[in-house]
Coordinates of C-alpha atoms and ligand atoms in Angstrom, one line a residue:
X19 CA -6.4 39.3 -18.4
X20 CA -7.4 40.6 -21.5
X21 CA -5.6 43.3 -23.3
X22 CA -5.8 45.4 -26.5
X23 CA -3.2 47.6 -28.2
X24 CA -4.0 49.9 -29.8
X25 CA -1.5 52.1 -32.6
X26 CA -2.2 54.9 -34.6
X27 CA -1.4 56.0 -38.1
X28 CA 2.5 55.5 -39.8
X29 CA 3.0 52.6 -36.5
X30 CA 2.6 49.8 -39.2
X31 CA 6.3 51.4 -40.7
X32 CA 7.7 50.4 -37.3
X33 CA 11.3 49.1 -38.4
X34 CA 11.7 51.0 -41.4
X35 CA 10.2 54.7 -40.6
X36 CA 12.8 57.0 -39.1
X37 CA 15.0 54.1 -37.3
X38 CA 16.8 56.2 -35.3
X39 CA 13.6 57.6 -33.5
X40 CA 11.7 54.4 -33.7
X41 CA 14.1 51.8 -33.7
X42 CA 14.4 48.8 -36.2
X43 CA 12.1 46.1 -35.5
X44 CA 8.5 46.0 -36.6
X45 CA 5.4 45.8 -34.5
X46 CA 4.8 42.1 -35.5
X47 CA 8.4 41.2 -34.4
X48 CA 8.2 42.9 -30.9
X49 CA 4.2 41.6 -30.7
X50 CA 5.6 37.8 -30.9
X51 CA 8.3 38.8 -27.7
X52 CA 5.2 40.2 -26.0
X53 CA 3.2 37.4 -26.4
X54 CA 5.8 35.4 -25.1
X55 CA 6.7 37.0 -22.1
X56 CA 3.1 37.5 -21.2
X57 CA 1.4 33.8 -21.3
X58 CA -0.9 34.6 -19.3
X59 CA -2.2 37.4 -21.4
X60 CA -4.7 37.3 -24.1
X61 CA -3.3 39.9 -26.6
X62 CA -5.6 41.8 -29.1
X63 CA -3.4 44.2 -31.7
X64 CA -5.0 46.9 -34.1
X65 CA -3.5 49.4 -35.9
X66 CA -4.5 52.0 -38.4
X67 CA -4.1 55.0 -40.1
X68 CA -7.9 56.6 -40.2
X69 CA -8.7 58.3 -36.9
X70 CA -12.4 56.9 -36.6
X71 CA -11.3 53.0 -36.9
X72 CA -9.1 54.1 -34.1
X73 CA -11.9 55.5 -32.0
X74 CA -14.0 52.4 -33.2
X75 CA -12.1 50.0 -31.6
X76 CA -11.3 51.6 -28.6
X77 CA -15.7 51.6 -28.4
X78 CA -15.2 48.0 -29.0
X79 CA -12.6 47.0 -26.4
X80 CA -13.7 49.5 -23.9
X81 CA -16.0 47.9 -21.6
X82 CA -15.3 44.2 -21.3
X83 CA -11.7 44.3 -21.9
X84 CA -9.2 44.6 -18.8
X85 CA -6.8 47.3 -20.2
X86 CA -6.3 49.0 -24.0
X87 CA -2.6 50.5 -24.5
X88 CA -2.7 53.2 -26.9
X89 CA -0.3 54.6 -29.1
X90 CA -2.5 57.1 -31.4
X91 CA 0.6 58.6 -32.7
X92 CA 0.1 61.8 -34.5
X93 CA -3.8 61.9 -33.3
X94 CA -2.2 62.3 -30.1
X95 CA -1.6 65.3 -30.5
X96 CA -4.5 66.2 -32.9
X97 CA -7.6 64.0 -31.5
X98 CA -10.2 65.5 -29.2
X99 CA -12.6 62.4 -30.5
X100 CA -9.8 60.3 -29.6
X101 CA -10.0 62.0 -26.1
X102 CA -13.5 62.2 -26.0
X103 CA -13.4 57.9 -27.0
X104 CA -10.9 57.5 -23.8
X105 CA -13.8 59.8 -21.5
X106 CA -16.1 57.4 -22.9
X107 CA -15.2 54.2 -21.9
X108 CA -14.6 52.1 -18.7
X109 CA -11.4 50.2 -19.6
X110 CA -8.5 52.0 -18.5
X111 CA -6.4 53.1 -20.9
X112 CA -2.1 53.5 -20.7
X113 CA -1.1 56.2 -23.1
X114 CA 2.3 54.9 -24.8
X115 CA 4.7 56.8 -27.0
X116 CA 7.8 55.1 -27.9
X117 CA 9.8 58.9 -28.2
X118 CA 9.9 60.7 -25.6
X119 CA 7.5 63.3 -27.0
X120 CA 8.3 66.1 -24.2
X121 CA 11.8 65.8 -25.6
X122 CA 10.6 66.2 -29.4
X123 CA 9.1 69.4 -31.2
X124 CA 6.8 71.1 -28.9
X125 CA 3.7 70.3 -31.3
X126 CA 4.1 66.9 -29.4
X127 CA 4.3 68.0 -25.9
X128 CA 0.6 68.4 -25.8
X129 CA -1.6 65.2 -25.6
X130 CA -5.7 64.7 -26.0
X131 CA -5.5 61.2 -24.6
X132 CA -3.4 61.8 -21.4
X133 CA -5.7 63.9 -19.4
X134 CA -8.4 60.5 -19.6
X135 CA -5.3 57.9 -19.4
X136 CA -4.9 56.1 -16.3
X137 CA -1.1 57.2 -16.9
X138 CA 1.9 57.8 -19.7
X139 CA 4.4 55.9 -20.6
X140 CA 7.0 57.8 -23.1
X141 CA 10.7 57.5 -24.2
X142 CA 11.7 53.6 -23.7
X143 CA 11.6 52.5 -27.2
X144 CA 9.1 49.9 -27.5
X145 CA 10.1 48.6 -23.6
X146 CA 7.4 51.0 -23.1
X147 CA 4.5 48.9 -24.3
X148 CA 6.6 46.2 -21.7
X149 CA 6.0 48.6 -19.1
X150 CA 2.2 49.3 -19.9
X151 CA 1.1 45.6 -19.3
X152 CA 3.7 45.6 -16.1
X153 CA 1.5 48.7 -14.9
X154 CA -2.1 46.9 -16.2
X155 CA -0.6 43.7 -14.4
X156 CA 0.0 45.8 -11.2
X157 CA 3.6 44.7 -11.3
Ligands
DQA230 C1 4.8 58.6 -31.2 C2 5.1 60.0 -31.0 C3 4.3 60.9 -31.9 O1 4.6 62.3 -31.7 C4 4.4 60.6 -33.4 O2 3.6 61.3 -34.1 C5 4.3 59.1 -33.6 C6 4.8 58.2 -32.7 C7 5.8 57.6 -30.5 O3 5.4 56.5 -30.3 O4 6.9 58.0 -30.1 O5 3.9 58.7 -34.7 O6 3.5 58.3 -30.7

C-alpha cells in the first residue's frame, strides 16, 4: 500500500504556527509516529507553499498510487485547480484538515477539494491524518 501526503502552504510551521489551533509538534515528528504505526505502509510526504507544485504532485501520485491524503490548507478554500487536479486523477483522495474548519471563520466552511474527495476528515488534531490511512486501509 502505497500512500502520499500531501500539505499545503504554512503546514511546514506545524509546531510553531498558532499552537493552540494546530497543536505543538511538527509534521516530521508526527510523520516518524506514522511510519511507525503503519509498517506496512510505504509513505511519500510533500509539502509546499506554491499552489501549482501542489497540483503537480497530486498529477504525479495520482494514478499508480493507492491513496493521496491532502491537506491543501488555505487553497482549500481558494483552489478550483486544486479541485479540478482531484477530478483528474484516479487515486482517491481523503481531504484532511487538522481544525475543524466548519467550526472556524466561515471563509473556511467552503471546500474545492471535498466535492472530488472520497470523504473529509476535520477537527482531530493531527489523529486526523491517523484516521485517513485507517479509512484508505479499510479499517
Ligand atoms: C487547515 C485549515 C485551513 O482553513 C487553514 O488555512 C490551514 C490548515 C487545517 O489543517 O486545519 O492552513 O487546513
Amino acid at each position: 500500500m502505497r500512500i502520499a501526503i500531501i500539505n499545503g502552504p504554512n503546514l511546514n510551521l506545524l509546531g510553531k504556527r498558532e499552537p493552540e489551533v494546530y497543536g505543538s509538534t511538527s509534521f516530521e515528528q508526527y510523520l516518524e509516529l506514522l511510519k511507525h504505526k503503519y509498517p506496512q505502509v510505504q509513505f511519500a510526504y510533500f509539502q509546499s507553499n506554491v499552489e501549482g507544485e501542489l497540483i503537480s504532485k497530486i498529477q504525479e501520485y495520482g494514478f499508480d498510487w493507492d491513496g493521496i491524503i491532502l491537506n491543501a490548507a488555505a487553497y482549500t478554500h481558494t483552489s478550483v485547480g486544486i479541485g479540478d487536479a482531484i477530478k483528474a486523477i484516479q487515486t482517491p483522495v481523503v481531504e484532511v484538515h487538522i481544525s475543524n474548519i466548519w467550526a472556524r471563520e466561515s471563509f473556511r466552511h467552503h471546500s474545492y477539494v471535498s466535492s472530488n474527495a472520497k470523504g473529509v476528515i476535520a477537527g482531530f488534531g493531527l489523529l486526523s491524518y491517523d484516521l485517513a490511512v485507517d479509512s484508505l486501509l479499510g479499517k
